[in-house]
PDB file of C-alpha atoms in Angstrom:
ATOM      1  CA  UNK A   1       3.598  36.420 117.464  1.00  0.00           C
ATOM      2  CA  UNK A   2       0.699  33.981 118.520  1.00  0.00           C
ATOM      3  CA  UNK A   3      -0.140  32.969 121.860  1.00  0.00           C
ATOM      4  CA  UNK A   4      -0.159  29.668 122.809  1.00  0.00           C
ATOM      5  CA  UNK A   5      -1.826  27.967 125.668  1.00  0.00           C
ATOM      6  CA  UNK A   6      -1.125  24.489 126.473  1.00  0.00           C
ATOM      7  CA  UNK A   7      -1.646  22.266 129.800  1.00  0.00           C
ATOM      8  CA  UNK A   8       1.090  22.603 132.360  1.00  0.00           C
ATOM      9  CA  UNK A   9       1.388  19.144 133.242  1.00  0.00           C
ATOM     10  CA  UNK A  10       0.383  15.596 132.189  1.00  0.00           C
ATOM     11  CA  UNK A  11       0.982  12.000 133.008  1.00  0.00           C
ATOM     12  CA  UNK A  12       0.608   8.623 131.058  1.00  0.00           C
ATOM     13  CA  UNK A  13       1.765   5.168 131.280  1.00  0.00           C
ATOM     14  CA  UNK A  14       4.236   3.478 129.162  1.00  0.00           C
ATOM     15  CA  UNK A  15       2.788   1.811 126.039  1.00  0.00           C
ATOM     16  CA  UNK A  16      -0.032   4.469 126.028  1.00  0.00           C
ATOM     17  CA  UNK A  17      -0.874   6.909 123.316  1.00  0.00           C
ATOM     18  CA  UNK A  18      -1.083  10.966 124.192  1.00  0.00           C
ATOM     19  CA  UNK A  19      -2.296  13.865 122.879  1.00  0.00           C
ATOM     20  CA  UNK A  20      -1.362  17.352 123.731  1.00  0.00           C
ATOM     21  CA  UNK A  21      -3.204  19.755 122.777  1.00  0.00           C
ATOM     22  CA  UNK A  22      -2.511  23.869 122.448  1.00  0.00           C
ATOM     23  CA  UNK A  23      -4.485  26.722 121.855  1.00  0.00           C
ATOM     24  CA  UNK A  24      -3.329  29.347 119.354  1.00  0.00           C
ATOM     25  CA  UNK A  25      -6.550  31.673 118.711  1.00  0.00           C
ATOM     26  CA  UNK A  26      -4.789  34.181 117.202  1.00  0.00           C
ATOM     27  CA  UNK A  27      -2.735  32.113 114.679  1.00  0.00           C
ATOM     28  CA  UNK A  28      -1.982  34.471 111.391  1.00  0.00           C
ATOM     29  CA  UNK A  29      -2.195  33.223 107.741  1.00  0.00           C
ATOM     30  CA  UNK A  30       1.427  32.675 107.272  1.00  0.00           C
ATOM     31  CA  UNK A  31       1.791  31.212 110.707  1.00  0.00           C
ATOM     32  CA  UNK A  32       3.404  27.523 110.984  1.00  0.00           C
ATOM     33  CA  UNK A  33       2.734  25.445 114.211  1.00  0.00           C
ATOM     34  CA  UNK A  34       5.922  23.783 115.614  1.00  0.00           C
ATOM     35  CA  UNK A  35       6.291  21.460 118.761  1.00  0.00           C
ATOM     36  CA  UNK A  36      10.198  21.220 120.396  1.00  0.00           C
ATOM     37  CA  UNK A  37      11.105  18.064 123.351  1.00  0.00           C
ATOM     38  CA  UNK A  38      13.274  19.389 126.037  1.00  0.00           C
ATOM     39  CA  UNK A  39      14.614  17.222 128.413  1.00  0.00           C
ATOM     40  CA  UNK A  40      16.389  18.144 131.617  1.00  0.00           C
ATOM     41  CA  UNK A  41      19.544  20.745 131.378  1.00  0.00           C
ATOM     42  CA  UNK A  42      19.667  19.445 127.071  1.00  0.00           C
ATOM     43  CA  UNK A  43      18.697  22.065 125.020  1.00  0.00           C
ATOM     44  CA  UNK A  44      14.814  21.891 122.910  1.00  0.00           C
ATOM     45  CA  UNK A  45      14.913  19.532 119.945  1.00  0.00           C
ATOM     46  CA  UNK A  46      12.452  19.810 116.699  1.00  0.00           C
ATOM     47  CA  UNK A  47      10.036  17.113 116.764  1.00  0.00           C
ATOM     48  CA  UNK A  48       7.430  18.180 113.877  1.00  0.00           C
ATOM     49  CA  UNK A  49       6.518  20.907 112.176  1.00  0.00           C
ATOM     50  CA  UNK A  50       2.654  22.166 110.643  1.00  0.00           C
ATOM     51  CA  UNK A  51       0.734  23.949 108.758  1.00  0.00           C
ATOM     52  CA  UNK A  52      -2.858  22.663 108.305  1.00  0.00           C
ATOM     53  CA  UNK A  53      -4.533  19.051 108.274  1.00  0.00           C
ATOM     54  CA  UNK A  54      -2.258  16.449 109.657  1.00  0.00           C
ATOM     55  CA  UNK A  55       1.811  15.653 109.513  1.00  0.00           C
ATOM     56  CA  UNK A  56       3.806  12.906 110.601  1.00  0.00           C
ATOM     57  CA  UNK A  57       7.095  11.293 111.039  1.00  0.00           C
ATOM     58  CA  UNK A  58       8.777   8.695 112.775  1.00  0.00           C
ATOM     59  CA  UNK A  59       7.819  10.448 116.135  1.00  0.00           C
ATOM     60  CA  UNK A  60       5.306  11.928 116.097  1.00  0.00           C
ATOM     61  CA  UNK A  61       1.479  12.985 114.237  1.00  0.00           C
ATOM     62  CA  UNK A  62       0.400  16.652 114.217  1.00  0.00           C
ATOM     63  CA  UNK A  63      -3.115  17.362 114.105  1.00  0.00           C
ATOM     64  CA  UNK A  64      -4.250  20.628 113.274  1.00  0.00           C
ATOM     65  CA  UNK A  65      -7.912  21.427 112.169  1.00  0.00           C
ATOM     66  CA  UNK A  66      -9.300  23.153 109.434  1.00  0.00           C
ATOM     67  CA  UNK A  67      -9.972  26.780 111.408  1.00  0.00           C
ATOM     68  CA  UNK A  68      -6.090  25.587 112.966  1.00  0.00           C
ATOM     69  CA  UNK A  69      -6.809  27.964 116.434  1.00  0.00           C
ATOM     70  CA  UNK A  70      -5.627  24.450 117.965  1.00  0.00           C
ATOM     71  CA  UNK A  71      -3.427  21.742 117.235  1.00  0.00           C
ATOM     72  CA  UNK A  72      -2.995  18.201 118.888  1.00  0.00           C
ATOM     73  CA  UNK A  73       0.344  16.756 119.079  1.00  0.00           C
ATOM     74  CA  UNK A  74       0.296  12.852 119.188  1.00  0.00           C
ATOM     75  CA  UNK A  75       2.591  10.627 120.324  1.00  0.00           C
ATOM     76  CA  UNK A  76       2.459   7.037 120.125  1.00  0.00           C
ATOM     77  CA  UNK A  77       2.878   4.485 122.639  1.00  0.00           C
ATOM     78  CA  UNK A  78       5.380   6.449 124.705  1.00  0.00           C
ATOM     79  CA  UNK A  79       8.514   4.486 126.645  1.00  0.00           C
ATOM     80  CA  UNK A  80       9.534   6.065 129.614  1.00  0.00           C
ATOM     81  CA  UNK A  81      12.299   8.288 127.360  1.00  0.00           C
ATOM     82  CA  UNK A  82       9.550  10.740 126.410  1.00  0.00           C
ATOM     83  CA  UNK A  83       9.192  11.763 129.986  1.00  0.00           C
ATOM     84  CA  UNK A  84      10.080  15.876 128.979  1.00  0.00           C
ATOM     85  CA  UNK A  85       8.733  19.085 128.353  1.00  0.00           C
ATOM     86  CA  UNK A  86       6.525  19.661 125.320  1.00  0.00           C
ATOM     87  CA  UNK A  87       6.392  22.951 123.872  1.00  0.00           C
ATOM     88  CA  UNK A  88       3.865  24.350 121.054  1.00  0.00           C
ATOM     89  CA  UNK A  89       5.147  27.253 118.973  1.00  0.00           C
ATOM     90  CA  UNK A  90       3.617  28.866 116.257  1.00  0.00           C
ATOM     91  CA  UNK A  91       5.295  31.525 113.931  1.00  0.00           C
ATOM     92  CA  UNK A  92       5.914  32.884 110.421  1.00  0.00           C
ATOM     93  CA  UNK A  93       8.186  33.146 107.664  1.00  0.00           C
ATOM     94  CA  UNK A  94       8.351  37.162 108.299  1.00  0.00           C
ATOM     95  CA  UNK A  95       8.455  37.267 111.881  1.00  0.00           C
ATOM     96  CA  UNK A  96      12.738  36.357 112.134  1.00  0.00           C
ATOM     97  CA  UNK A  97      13.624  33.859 113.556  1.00  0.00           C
ATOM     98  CA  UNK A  98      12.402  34.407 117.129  1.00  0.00           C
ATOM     99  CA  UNK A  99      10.939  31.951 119.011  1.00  0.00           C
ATOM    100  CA  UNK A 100       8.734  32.637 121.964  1.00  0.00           C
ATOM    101  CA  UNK A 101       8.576  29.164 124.399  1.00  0.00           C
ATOM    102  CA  UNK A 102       5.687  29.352 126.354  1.00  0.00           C
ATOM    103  CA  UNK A 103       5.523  27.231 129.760  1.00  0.00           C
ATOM    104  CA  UNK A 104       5.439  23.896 127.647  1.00  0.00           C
ATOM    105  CA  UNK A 105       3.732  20.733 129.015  1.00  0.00           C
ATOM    106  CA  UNK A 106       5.811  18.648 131.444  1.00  0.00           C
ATOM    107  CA  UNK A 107       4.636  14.824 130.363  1.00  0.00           C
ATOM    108  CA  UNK A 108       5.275  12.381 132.594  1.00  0.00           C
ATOM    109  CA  UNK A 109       5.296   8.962 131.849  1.00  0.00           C
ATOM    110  CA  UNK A 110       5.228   6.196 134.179  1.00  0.00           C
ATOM    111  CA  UNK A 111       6.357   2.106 133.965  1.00  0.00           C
TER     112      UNK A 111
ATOM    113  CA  UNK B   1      24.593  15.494 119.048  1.00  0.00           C
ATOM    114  CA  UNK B   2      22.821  18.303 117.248  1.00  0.00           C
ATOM    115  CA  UNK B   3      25.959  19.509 115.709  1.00  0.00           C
ATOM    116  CA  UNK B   4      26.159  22.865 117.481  1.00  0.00           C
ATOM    117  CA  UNK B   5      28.936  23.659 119.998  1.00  0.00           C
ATOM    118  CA  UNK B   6      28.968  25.476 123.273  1.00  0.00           C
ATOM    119  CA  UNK B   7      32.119  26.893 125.130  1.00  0.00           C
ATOM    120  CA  UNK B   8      32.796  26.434 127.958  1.00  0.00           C
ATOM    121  CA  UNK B   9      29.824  23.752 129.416  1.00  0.00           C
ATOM    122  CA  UNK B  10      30.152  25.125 133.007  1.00  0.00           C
ATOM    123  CA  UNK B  11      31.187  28.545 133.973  1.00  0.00           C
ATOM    124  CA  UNK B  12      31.124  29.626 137.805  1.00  0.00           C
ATOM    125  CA  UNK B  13      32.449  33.801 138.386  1.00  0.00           C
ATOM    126  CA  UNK B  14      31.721  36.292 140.712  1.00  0.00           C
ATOM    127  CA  UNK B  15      29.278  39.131 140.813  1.00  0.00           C
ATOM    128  CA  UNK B  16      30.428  42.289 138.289  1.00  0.00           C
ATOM    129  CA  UNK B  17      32.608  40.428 136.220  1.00  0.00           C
ATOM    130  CA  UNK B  18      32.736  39.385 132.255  1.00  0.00           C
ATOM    131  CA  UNK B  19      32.339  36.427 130.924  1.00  0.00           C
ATOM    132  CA  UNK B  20      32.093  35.207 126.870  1.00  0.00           C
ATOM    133  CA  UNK B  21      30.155  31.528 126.192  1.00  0.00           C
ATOM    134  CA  UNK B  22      31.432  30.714 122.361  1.00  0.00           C
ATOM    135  CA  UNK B  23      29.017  29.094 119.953  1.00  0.00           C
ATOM    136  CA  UNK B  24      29.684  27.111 116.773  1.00  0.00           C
ATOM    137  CA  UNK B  25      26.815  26.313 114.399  1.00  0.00           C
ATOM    138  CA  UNK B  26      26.045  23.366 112.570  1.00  0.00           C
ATOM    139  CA  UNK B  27      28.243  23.484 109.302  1.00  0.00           C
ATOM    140  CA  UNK B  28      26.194  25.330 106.809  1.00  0.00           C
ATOM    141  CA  UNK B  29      23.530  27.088 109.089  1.00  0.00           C
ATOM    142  CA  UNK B  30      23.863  31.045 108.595  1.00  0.00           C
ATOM    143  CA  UNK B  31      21.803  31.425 111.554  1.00  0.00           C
ATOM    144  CA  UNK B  32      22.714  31.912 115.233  1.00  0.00           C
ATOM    145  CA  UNK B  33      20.689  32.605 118.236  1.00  0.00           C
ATOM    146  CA  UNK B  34      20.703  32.785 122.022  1.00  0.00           C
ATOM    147  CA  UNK B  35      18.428  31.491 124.584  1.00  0.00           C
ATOM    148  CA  UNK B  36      18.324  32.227 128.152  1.00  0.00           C
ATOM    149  CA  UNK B  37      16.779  29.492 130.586  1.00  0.00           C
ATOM    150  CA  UNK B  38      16.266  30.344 134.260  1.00  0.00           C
ATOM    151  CA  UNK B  39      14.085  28.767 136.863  1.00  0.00           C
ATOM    152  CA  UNK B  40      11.546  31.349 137.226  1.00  0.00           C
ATOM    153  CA  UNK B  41      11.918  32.858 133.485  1.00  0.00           C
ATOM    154  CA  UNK B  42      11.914  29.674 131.553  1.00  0.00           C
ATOM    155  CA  UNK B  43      13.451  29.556 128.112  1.00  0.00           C
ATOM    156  CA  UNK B  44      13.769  33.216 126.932  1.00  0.00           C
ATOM    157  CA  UNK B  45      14.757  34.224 123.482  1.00  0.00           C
ATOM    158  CA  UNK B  46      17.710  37.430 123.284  1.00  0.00           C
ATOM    159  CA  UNK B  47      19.012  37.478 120.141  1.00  0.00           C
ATOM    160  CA  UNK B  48      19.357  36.454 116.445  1.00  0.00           C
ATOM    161  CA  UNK B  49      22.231  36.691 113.841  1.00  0.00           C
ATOM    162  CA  UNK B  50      22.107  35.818 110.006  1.00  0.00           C
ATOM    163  CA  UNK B  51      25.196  35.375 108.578  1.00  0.00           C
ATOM    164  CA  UNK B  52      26.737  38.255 110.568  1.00  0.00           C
ATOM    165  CA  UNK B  53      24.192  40.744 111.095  1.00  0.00           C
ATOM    166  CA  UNK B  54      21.966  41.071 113.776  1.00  0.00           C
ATOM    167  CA  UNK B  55      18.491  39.362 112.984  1.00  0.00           C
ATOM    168  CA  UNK B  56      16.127  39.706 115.746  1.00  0.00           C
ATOM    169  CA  UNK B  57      16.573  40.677 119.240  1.00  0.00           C
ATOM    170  CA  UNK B  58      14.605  39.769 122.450  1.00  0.00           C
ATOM    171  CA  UNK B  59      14.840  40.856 125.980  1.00  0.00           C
ATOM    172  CA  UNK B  60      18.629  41.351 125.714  1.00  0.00           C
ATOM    173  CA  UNK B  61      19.557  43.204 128.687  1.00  0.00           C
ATOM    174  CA  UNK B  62      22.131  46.327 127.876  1.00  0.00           C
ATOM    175  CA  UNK B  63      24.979  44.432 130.194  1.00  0.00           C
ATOM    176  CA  UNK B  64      24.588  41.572 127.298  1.00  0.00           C
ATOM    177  CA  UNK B  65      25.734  41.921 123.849  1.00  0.00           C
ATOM    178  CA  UNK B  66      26.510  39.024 120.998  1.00  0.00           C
ATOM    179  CA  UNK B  67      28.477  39.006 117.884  1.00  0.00           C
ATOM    180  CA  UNK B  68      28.467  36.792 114.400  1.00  0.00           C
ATOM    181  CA  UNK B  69      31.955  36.695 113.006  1.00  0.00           C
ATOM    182  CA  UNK B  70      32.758  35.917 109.359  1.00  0.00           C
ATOM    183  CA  UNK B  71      33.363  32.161 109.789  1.00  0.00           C
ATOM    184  CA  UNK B  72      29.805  32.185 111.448  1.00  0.00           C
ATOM    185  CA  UNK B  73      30.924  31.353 115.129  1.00  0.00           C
ATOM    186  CA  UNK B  74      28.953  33.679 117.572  1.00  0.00           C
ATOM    187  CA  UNK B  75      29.934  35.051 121.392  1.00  0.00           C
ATOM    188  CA  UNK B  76      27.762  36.276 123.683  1.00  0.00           C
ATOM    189  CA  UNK B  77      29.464  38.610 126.259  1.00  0.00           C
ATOM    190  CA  UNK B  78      27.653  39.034 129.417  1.00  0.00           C
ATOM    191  CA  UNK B  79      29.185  41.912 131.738  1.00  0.00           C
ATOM    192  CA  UNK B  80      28.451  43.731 134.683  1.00  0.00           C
ATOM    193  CA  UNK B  81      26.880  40.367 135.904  1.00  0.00           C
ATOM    194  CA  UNK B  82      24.592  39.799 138.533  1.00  0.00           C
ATOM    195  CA  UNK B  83      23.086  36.529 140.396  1.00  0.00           C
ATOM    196  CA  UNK B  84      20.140  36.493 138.519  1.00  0.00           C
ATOM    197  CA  UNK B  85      21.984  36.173 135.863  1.00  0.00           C
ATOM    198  CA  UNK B  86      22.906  32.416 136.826  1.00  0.00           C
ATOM    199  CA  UNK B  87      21.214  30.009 133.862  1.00  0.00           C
ATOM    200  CA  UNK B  88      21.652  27.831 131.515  1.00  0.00           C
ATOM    201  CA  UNK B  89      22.638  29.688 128.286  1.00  0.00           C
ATOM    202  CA  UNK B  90      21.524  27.919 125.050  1.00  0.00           C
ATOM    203  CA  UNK B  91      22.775  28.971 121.316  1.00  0.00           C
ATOM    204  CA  UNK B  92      21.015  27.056 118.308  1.00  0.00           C
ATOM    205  CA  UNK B  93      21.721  27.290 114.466  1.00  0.00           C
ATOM    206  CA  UNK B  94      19.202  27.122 111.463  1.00  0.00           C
ATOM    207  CA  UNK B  95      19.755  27.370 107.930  1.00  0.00           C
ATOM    208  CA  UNK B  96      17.491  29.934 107.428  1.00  0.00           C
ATOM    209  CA  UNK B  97      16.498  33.202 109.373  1.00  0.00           C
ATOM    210  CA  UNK B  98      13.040  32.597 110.509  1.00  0.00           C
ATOM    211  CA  UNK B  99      10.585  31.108 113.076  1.00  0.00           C
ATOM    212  CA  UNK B 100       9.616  28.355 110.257  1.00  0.00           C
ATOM    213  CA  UNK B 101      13.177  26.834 110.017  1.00  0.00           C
ATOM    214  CA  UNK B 102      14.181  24.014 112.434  1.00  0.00           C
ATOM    215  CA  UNK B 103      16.869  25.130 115.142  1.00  0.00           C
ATOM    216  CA  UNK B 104      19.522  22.683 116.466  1.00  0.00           C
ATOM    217  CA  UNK B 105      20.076  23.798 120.350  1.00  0.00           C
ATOM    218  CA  UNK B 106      23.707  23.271 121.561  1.00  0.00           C
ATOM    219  CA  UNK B 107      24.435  21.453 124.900  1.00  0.00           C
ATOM    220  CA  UNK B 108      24.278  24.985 126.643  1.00  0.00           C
ATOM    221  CA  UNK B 109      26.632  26.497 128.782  1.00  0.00           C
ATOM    222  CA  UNK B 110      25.715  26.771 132.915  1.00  0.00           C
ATOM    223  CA  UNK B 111      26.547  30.141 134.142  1.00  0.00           C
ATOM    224  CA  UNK B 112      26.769  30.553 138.252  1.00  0.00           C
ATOM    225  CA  UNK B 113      27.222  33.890 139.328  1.00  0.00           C
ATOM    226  CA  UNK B 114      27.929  33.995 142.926  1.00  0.00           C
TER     227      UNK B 114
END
């Protein structure tokens, strides 16, 4: 399974856009890039899901460029709600079903 | 509500006893699969069923074992237990078996050992 490396920690303001960013170098062909929101003592929840170029829904916009050793997740205008822990995952159809959370990205957002 | 269950929420027991945390998938996932989250180890993976047979498996210790049953429900039994076993234990559900299908996390279950 791919490594990911994303930043530990990040703050923003309400009403701002952010991008997180994570670093997959060793990404296979078959490998899908997924991002998960925990917050405090809830379990993760799915926000969006990737394979190359860009993908969005009502949440969120996934970036992910054309050699995909990166990806950006975007989220716009965040409320105070999206205060959490971000987490970048990146796996295959033949791997099972195990995911591997790294240390995620704590986002902060402040009023 | 992400349509997964978790028995019992809270579960507080002493040091070398046995304890079984009770999952119920999303109606129509075949999948099941337990997470560990500590403070110091984060959210570990420790095993995977499909439909009743083991899947995957993680860092499971050997005190720890899990079961799928026919109607898809899955225990985990932890035994022998320890305080660093105290965590949060998470079970999740997918329709499918792998890494590419979205998992619904229960509400966990908080296990004190002390």
């Amino acid at each position: 399974l791919a490594k990911t490396t994303q930043p530990i920690s990040m703050d923003s303001y309400e009403g701002q856009e952010v991008n997180i960013t994570c670093s997959h170098n060793n990404i296979a062909t078959n490998d899908y890039i997924t991002w998960y929101q925990q917050f405090p003592s809830q379990g993760p929840r799915f926000i969006i899901q990737g394979y190359k170029t860009k993908v969005t829904n009502e949440v969120a916009s996934l970036f992910i460029p054309a050699d995909r050793k990166s990806s950006t997740l975007s989220l716009p205008r965040v409320s105070l709600s999206d205060t959490a822990v971000y987490y970048c995952l990146v796996g295959g159809p033949n791997q099972g079903g195990k995911l591997i959370f790294g240390q995620g990205t704590e986002l902060s957002v402040k009023p | 509500d992400s349509g997964v269950t978790q028995t019992p929420k809270h579960l507080i027991t002493a040091t070398g006893q046995r304890v079984t945390l009770r999952c119920s998938p999303r109606s129509g996932d075949l999948s099941v699969y337990w997470y560990q989250q500590s403070l110091d180890q984060g959210l570990q993976f420790l095993i995977q069923y499909y439909n009743g047979e083991e899947r995957a498996k993680g860092n499971i210790l050997e005190r720890f074992s899990a079961q799928q049953f026919p109607d898809l429900h899955s225990e985990l039994n932890l035994s022998s237990l320890e305080l660093g076993d105290s965590a949060l234990y998470f079970c999740a559900s997918s329709v499918g078996g792998t890494s590419v299908h979205e998992q619904y996390f229960g509400p966990g279950t908080r296990l004190t050992v002390t």
